[in-house]
Amino acid sequence: MKSSKPPHRKRKENPSQDDQPPDTTKNGNAVKKTKSLYAPLTRDELVTMKETENLYRSGLFRLQTDELLKEIKLKSKRNKKLDLFLHALRDCLINIPDNMQELELDDKACQPKGIQIPLHLHDAQTIKGKFTFKAPTNIAVVGSYMIGSITKPVVNVDVTVEIPQECLHPRDHINARYYYRRAVYLSHLAYYLNRSNICKEIHYSTMNGDSLKPILVIKAAPEQFNGYFTIRLYPCISQAAFKLSQLKPTKDNIRYEFYPNIESKFKEETQQLGPPTPHYNHGILVDMSFSRHLKEIYLATHQKQSLIDGIALIKTWLYQRELNNGINGFNGFLASMFLIYLLQKRKLNPQMSSYQILRIFLVELGSSDWSTNGITFTQENSSDIPSMTEFSTAFEVVFIDSSGYLNLTANLSKTSYHELRHAANMSLQHLDSSYGDVFSNIFMKKIPYFTKYDHYIILKQLPQLENATIGQELLENLIARCNNLRSVMLRWLLVILERGLNKRVKLISVMPDDILKWPLSKKPPVKNESITIGLLLDTEQYSSIVEMGPSAEDSQAAEIFRKFWGEKSELRRFKDGAIKEAILWQCKYIAERRFICERIVKYLLQLHGKISSENVIYIAGQLDNTLTITCEDKKSVKSAISSNTAEEDTMSVIKSFNELCRVLRSLKSLPLSINAIQGINPVFRHTEIFPSKPAKRFKSRTNLSDSMPNQDIAKNVLLPSTEKTCPEWIPANEAVCSMELTGEWPQDADAVRRLRAALHLEIAKLLSQKHSLIAVGQADFVDIFKDGYIFRLHIAYHREPGLIRLADDERSQQIASELEKRTHLLPQLATMINGINEQYHAYSTTVRLAKRWLSSHLLGGYITEECIEVIVASLFLNLETYDMPGSGLNGLLRFLKLIGTFDWLNSPLFVNLNGNFIETDMAEIAMNFRENRSKYPVMFVIIPKNELNPLFSTPKLTNLILNRLIILAKESYSLLLKQLSSCAFEKNVDFMKTFRTPLEDYDVIINLKLEYVCRFHEGIDSVVTECHSDLNKKYMPVVNFDPVQCYLRELEVNFGDIALFFHNKYGGDFIAVVWKPDAFNPQSLKVSEMYYKNIKKEGNSKKLMMFTDKESIIQDFRLLGESIVSSIESR
């Protein structure tokens, strides 16, 4: 029976579910209705779209944010298990029996059996008093778990345990008695918890790295509960435990006599009982404020999901930048309190989206300065609370809570705060930018400490009090900080560095210490004395050789300047007539200017702290050795060749080239005048790893062409000899010469080529006759020998590539493309790269390190030099998660990270030159790239100038080689970070490891004779003997002759169909071979393809098949390179 069609109903404006007719099958059974793709939007969808338009950056950003929040929040299943454990923990703590026996604090009986008291006050008087243990009066869960903003991956749940008032004494706030009593109470809690069966692990730790505030870190027993989370147990006291007036920042709660060793160092008698102890008082106030702060946060966030989500996003932002670590960290609690402050000041609205809350948080954080103008929850006109001036005098950064007595940012140093503000401003630039993956840059990319800064200072130990130039103020700070020498001397050190480095750095950052954790049965461990400081350089001023001081007329300021700089300070007269105190840092080479900061740091630490340079590790130029040639003299003493700095070598080449250009322009006998001459080699772009040096010895290794029968060679040219050692490597520095455009140029490609050849010969003749230069003209170029350098000049006619393409055959198209690249594209690229190099000082070194790394891993032949230069340029031009690199080391780290993490398969790398890319163009290019992926190279790099993009194509690069490149980049990045972090405790870290490639994955290794590796001196581990010059200016040396490269080309031509060949042209003494996956597959018998094949029957079949003969191929490898191959290893 046919089912009747349901009657048509008029759609209501707001149809309910009951009004909708169900779809039915032939049997009359209802099926789930599927919504049509083209159905009108529902009311909820319209509301969501309107919210997205008004409250979020974009629809995609909202989707990404929603998915991130789902990912970082705890699942409800885990919450249930966590709640079970928290209830069990509360029951265990509440039921701890009271011990009414009074114990002496200095007696061993006060210490539980097998449990250590987790606090040691160094060089302090013994703390006396009575102690009675009672069960906690209140146990509460505080922090982000209570409001629902707890986030992964680090899941910490904070629980406070209130110490009963009976366990305290009204005078416990004096002389650290409260801190010691708190530690004793915590040890008793640890004793009872350790005997329970609900805890798997219990350790001592510290509250945000504060050694005076030990806590318990608990892992739940996995048999009963989920061990995924960590419980942190904080002892606290009630809000009425001590009078707030006793804990003002100006109050002195530690007496001088409590630390007799420090008191004895004072040169003058003190009139007070003790110095002000603001940080000491702050620690007690924090323990009194847990419940009040929890209440404030709960009331502000209750039923305000967007605010809770905003806190979760901010915590993720802080975590990815490592800004929440250590005692100086800006944690989730401070972020929550700041948002409440913004709500109070009506700068935030609970109806805002999580994105808007994040944005306003960053705006307010970046634009305010709490180090000069503190903020407070209280009214300034209140007379009962300390004034803002009192707080600003006692603390570097001020953010006062609602009580008016507690500075929430007391432990936040000025340097850490400015680092936080800098990160906020950088992230705001991302949010305002239409370029790149903003969401990924803000939330997804982890930024390790050793990738954020340009230079690093590692002190193996801080200066001792008796060695440092300290005054009474520093000794008072030491008492006020409970003899915490590390924090006091660190502050002293930062003051010295800030004053000494001045405008040379934008930021000085101290690497946060790891939070200590130790067993219950052990005493608190001694902190590692080493300290790491990062410097973010001002690239415009860091290399200045002059440090200007005050005028000689200001005698008081001049005296302070001289006292700080010591004997380095000199009175100098400047060009403008001013007479000032100044410091001059003499530099012989350009490269030395990059390390003036290192000289300043080591000098000041020696002057003011008597810290020898052996105890200061300055990380800046550790990788520069890879860009120098190591020379060994007759006494076997190794050193870098002093004149081998790339800057000097490059400038020498360019200076000689500019002189040659002037000579060429002066040639009046040419039929056409010269329009422009431009170098096209990497040396003219300042990106050559080893710029050419003046030729030293070549005559003794060659034969003169006069004695050779070949009449096609000029008479004054030297040639390689089979009877002598391989000639010295002498590269040709290529340049393009554009002649004037006239109607005299022929319109035939062959005629143009002949005219160019005639011009080459004429130029060579004129240079030889009129300027006594050795010049040899050829059909395609003229070689000119000047100042020991070879310059290869190509005459260019801009219409020639088009004339060649008229032939319309593959060979002509290839010739035209190569000619266009040399005469048109490379000059434009040189102009572009030189502009980048002028603007970003670390660009040249970064490019050279990147090329060195790629070549060392045998991949330089698969990625063009131009492509590498543009990829490195993206590190400086593309807005990323941090500042542009200011040193080669930092640049290489970011280059490795980019290569290892970029999605080359699905995305093109946009290099936004001059900001010319707009969002719509980029989206269109990216879509076209994904839709036609097979038409694009494996690694696709694009710039706004479309005509230059063919230069960055990598046709030889395959997916297989790209995967190896990505793996090597990731491993090198991890290794380099590990080595940088190990510099503090390891001697002679070998940074060359990053440039040594593993050979396990190669099938064949062809070892070469060193005497034929003409660039052996450029190898990573090569040591050469410096030779003396036998330069003879009468002959043209052998140019661009590298036997290894000739052999490599022969291998690729003859065996490229079955193998891939890898070689490091910078001193590599072997060629690595990988067989292609289908190289040894059986093939059908074909007479034309029987090279290196054996004919066999395949299995039981009678059909004859061809099988590749590996041994014959390897034997031909040897025969082809008979004179330069020493051995072949087959694996």
Coordinates of C-alpha atoms in Angstrom, one line a residue, residues 312-604:
A312 CA 41.8 30.3 30.5
L313 CA 43.1 31.9 27.3
I314 CA 45.3 34.3 29.2
K315 CA 46.8 31.4 31.2
T316 CA 47.5 29.6 27.9
W317 CA 49.1 32.7 26.5
L318 CA 51.4 33.0 29.6
Y319 CA 52.3 29.3 29.6
Q320 CA 53.4 29.3 25.9
R321 CA 55.8 32.2 26.6
E322 CA 57.0 30.8 30.0
L323 CA 56.0 34.0 31.7
N324 CA 54.3 32.3 34.6
N325 CA 57.3 30.4 35.9
G326 CA 59.3 31.0 39.0
I327 CA 59.0 33.5 41.8
N328 CA 59.0 36.4 39.2
G329 CA 56.3 34.8 37.2
F330 CA 52.9 36.4 36.3
N331 CA 50.6 33.5 37.1
G332 CA 46.9 32.8 36.6
F333 CA 46.1 34.3 40.0
L334 CA 47.6 37.7 39.1
A335 CA 45.9 37.6 35.7
S336 CA 42.5 36.9 37.4
M337 CA 43.1 39.8 39.9
F338 CA 44.0 42.2 37.1
L339 CA 40.8 41.3 35.2
I340 CA 38.8 42.0 38.4
Y341 CA 40.6 45.3 38.7
L342 CA 39.6 46.1 35.1
L343 CA 36.0 45.1 35.9
Q344 CA 36.0 47.5 38.9
K345 CA 37.4 50.3 36.7
R346 CA 34.7 49.6 34.1
K347 CA 37.3 48.8 31.4
L348 CA 35.8 45.3 31.1
N349 CA 32.3 44.2 30.7
P350 CA 31.1 40.6 31.7
Q351 CA 29.1 40.5 28.4
M352 CA 32.3 40.7 26.4
S353 CA 33.6 37.6 24.6
S354 CA 36.7 35.7 25.8
Y355 CA 38.6 37.2 22.8
Q356 CA 37.7 40.7 23.8
I357 CA 38.7 40.1 27.4
L358 CA 42.1 38.8 26.2
R359 CA 42.6 41.8 23.9
I360 CA 41.7 44.3 26.6
F361 CA 44.0 42.5 29.0
L362 CA 46.9 42.8 26.6
V363 CA 46.1 46.4 25.8
E364 CA 45.9 47.5 29.4
L365 CA 49.0 45.4 30.4
G366 CA 51.0 46.8 27.5
S367 CA 50.0 50.5 27.9
S368 CA 50.3 50.8 31.7
D369 CA 53.5 50.9 33.7
W370 CA 53.1 49.6 37.3
S371 CA 56.8 50.2 37.9
T372 CA 56.3 54.0 37.8
N373 CA 52.5 54.3 38.4
G374 CA 51.2 51.5 40.6
I375 CA 47.5 50.4 40.6
T376 CA 45.3 49.7 43.6
F377 CA 41.9 48.3 44.4
T378 CA 41.5 50.8 47.3
Q379 CA 40.8 54.6 47.3
E380 CA 43.9 56.8 47.6
N381 CA 42.3 59.1 50.2
S382 CA 42.1 56.3 52.9
S383 CA 44.4 57.3 55.8
D384 CA 44.5 53.9 57.5
I385 CA 46.4 52.1 54.8
P386 CA 50.0 52.6 53.5
S387 CA 50.4 55.2 50.8
M388 CA 51.3 54.4 47.2
T389 CA 54.6 56.2 47.8
E390 CA 55.5 53.7 50.6
F391 CA 54.8 50.8 48.3
S392 CA 56.7 52.3 45.3
T393 CA 59.7 52.8 47.6
A394 CA 59.6 49.2 48.8
F395 CA 58.7 47.3 45.7
E396 CA 59.7 47.6 42.0
V397 CA 56.2 46.8 40.7
V398 CA 53.0 47.8 42.6
F399 CA 49.5 46.3 42.4
I400 CA 47.7 46.6 45.7
D401 CA 44.8 44.4 46.7
S402 CA 41.5 45.4 48.4
S403 CA 43.0 45.3 51.9
G404 CA 45.4 48.1 51.0
Y405 CA 48.3 46.3 52.7
L406 CA 49.2 43.6 50.2
N407 CA 51.1 44.2 47.0
L408 CA 50.1 41.4 44.7
T409 CA 53.2 41.9 42.5
A410 CA 55.8 42.1 45.3
N411 CA 57.8 39.3 43.9
L412 CA 57.6 40.5 40.3
S413 CA 60.8 42.2 39.3
K414 CA 61.0 45.2 37.1
T415 CA 62.8 43.3 34.4
S416 CA 60.2 40.5 34.4
Y417 CA 57.4 43.0 34.3
H418 CA 58.9 44.8 31.3
E419 CA 59.3 41.4 29.6
L420 CA 55.6 40.8 30.2
R421 CA 54.6 44.1 28.8
H422 CA 56.8 43.6 25.7
A423 CA 55.2 40.2 25.1
A424 CA 51.7 41.8 25.4
N425 CA 52.6 44.5 22.9
M426 CA 54.0 41.9 20.5
S427 CA 50.8 39.8 20.7
L428 CA 48.7 42.9 20.1
Q429 CA 50.5 43.5 16.9
H430 CA 49.6 40.0 15.9
L431 CA 46.0 40.5 16.7
D432 CA 45.9 43.7 14.6
S433 CA 47.7 42.1 11.7
S434 CA 45.9 40.4 8.8
Y435 CA 49.0 38.4 7.9
G436 CA 49.9 34.9 9.0
D437 CA 48.3 32.4 11.3
V438 CA 47.4 34.7 14.2
F439 CA 45.8 32.1 16.4
S440 CA 48.7 29.7 16.1
N441 CA 51.2 32.5 16.9
I442 CA 49.2 33.6 20.0
F443 CA 48.2 30.3 21.5
M444 CA 49.8 27.3 19.9
K445 CA 53.5 28.0 19.5
K446 CA 55.7 27.3 22.4
I447 CA 58.5 29.9 22.8
P448 CA 61.5 28.4 24.8
Y449 CA 63.6 30.8 26.7
F450 CA 66.7 30.3 24.5
T451 CA 64.8 31.5 21.4
K452 CA 63.5 34.8 22.8
Y453 CA 66.8 36.6 23.2
D454 CA 69.9 37.4 21.2
H455 CA 72.7 37.2 23.7
Y456 CA 72.9 35.2 27.0
I457 CA 75.0 35.7 30.1
I458 CA 75.6 32.6 32.3
L459 CA 77.2 33.2 35.7
K460 CA 78.5 30.0 37.3
Q461 CA 78.2 31.7 40.7
L462 CA 77.0 35.1 42.0
P463 CA 79.6 37.4 43.6
Q464 CA 80.4 37.0 47.2
L465 CA 79.6 39.8 49.7
E466 CA 83.2 40.4 50.5
N467 CA 84.1 40.9 46.8
A468 CA 81.2 43.0 45.6
T469 CA 81.1 46.7 45.9
I470 CA 78.1 47.0 48.3
G471 CA 76.9 49.5 50.7
Q472 CA 74.7 49.5 53.8
E473 CA 71.5 49.5 51.7
L474 CA 72.4 46.1 50.2
L475 CA 73.2 44.6 53.6
E476 CA 69.8 45.8 54.9
N477 CA 68.1 44.2 51.9
L478 CA 69.9 41.0 52.8
I479 CA 68.5 41.0 56.3
A480 CA 65.1 42.0 55.0
R481 CA 65.1 39.0 52.6
C482 CA 66.1 36.6 55.4
N483 CA 69.7 36.3 54.2
N484 CA 68.5 35.2 50.7
L485 CA 71.8 36.0 49.1
R486 CA 70.7 34.9 45.6
S487 CA 67.8 37.3 45.3
V488 CA 69.7 40.3 46.7
M489 CA 72.8 39.8 44.6
L490 CA 70.7 39.1 41.5
R491 CA 69.1 42.5 42.0
W492 CA 72.5 44.1 42.4
L493 CA 73.7 42.4 39.3
L494 CA 70.7 43.6 37.2
V495 CA 71.3 47.2 38.4
I496 CA 74.9 46.9 37.1
L497 CA 73.9 45.4 33.8
E498 CA 71.0 47.9 33.2
R499 CA 73.4 50.8 33.8
G500 CA 76.3 49.4 31.9
L501 CA 74.4 48.2 28.8
N502 CA 72.0 51.2 28.9
K503 CA 70.5 51.8 25.4
R504 CA 72.3 48.8 23.8
V505 CA 69.5 46.4 25.0
K506 CA 65.7 46.6 24.9
L507 CA 65.2 44.0 27.6
I508 CA 67.2 42.2 30.2
S509 CA 65.5 38.9 31.4
V510 CA 66.5 36.4 34.1
M511 CA 65.8 32.8 33.2
P512 CA 63.3 31.5 35.9
D513 CA 64.6 28.8 38.2
D514 CA 63.0 25.4 38.2
I515 CA 60.7 24.9 41.2
L516 CA 62.6 22.7 43.6
K517 CA 61.0 19.4 44.8
W518 CA 62.6 17.1 47.3
P519 CA 61.6 14.0 49.5
L520 CA 60.1 14.4 52.9
S521 CA 63.1 12.7 54.5
K522 CA 65.6 15.2 53.0
K523 CA 66.6 18.7 54.0
P524 CA 65.9 21.5 51.5
P525 CA 68.3 21.3 48.6
V526 CA 70.8 24.1 47.9
K527 CA 69.8 26.1 44.9
N528 CA 72.1 25.9 41.9
E529 CA 74.3 29.0 42.0
S530 CA 74.4 29.5 38.3
I531 CA 72.1 32.1 36.7
T532 CA 71.2 32.8 33.1
I533 CA 70.3 36.2 31.8
G534 CA 69.0 37.0 28.3
L535 CA 69.6 40.2 26.4
L536 CA 67.3 41.5 23.7
L537 CA 69.5 43.8 21.7
D538 CA 68.7 47.1 20.2
T539 CA 70.1 46.3 16.8
E540 CA 70.7 50.0 16.0
Q541 CA 72.8 50.8 19.0
Y542 CA 74.3 47.5 20.5
S543 CA 77.4 47.7 18.4
S544 CA 78.3 51.4 19.1
I545 CA 82.0 51.7 20.0
V546 CA 81.4 54.9 22.1
E547 CA 79.6 55.2 25.4
M548 CA 78.8 58.8 26.0
G549 CA 79.0 60.2 29.5
P550 CA 78.1 63.5 31.1
S551 CA 79.7 66.8 30.2
A552 CA 82.9 67.8 32.0
E553 CA 81.1 70.9 33.4
D554 CA 78.8 68.6 35.5
S555 CA 81.4 67.6 38.0
Q556 CA 79.1 65.5 40.2
A557 CA 77.7 63.4 37.4
A558 CA 81.1 63.0 35.9
E559 CA 82.5 61.7 39.2
I560 CA 79.7 59.2 39.4
F561 CA 80.4 58.1 35.8
R562 CA 84.1 57.7 36.4
K563 CA 83.4 55.7 39.6
F564 CA 81.1 53.3 37.7
W565 CA 83.4 52.8 34.7
G566 CA 86.8 52.9 36.5
E567 CA 89.9 53.3 34.4
K568 CA 88.0 52.9 31.1
S569 CA 86.5 56.4 31.5
E570 CA 88.3 59.1 29.6
L571 CA 87.6 62.8 29.0
R572 CA 87.2 63.3 25.2
R573 CA 86.5 66.1 22.8
F574 CA 84.0 65.3 20.1
K575 CA 83.4 66.8 16.6
D576 CA 80.7 69.1 17.8
G577 CA 83.1 70.7 20.3
A578 CA 81.5 69.0 23.3
I579 CA 83.9 67.8 26.1
K580 CA 82.5 64.8 27.8
E581 CA 83.4 61.7 29.8
A582 CA 83.3 58.7 27.4
I583 CA 84.2 55.0 27.0
L584 CA 85.8 53.9 23.8
W585 CA 85.7 50.2 22.8
Q586 CA 88.4 49.7 20.2
C587 CA 87.6 47.1 17.5
K588 CA 90.0 46.0 14.8
Y589 CA 87.5 44.1 12.8
I590 CA 83.8 44.7 12.0
A591 CA 82.8 41.3 13.6
E592 CA 84.3 42.5 17.0
R593 CA 81.6 45.2 17.2
R594 CA 79.0 42.5 17.5
F595 CA 80.5 41.5 20.9
I596 CA 81.0 44.8 22.5
C597 CA 78.2 43.9 25.0
E598 CA 80.3 40.9 26.0
R599 CA 83.3 43.1 26.7
I600 CA 81.1 45.5 28.8
V601 CA 79.6 42.7 30.8
K602 CA 82.9 41.0 31.7
Y603 CA 84.6 44.3 32.5
L604 CA 81.9 45.5 34.8

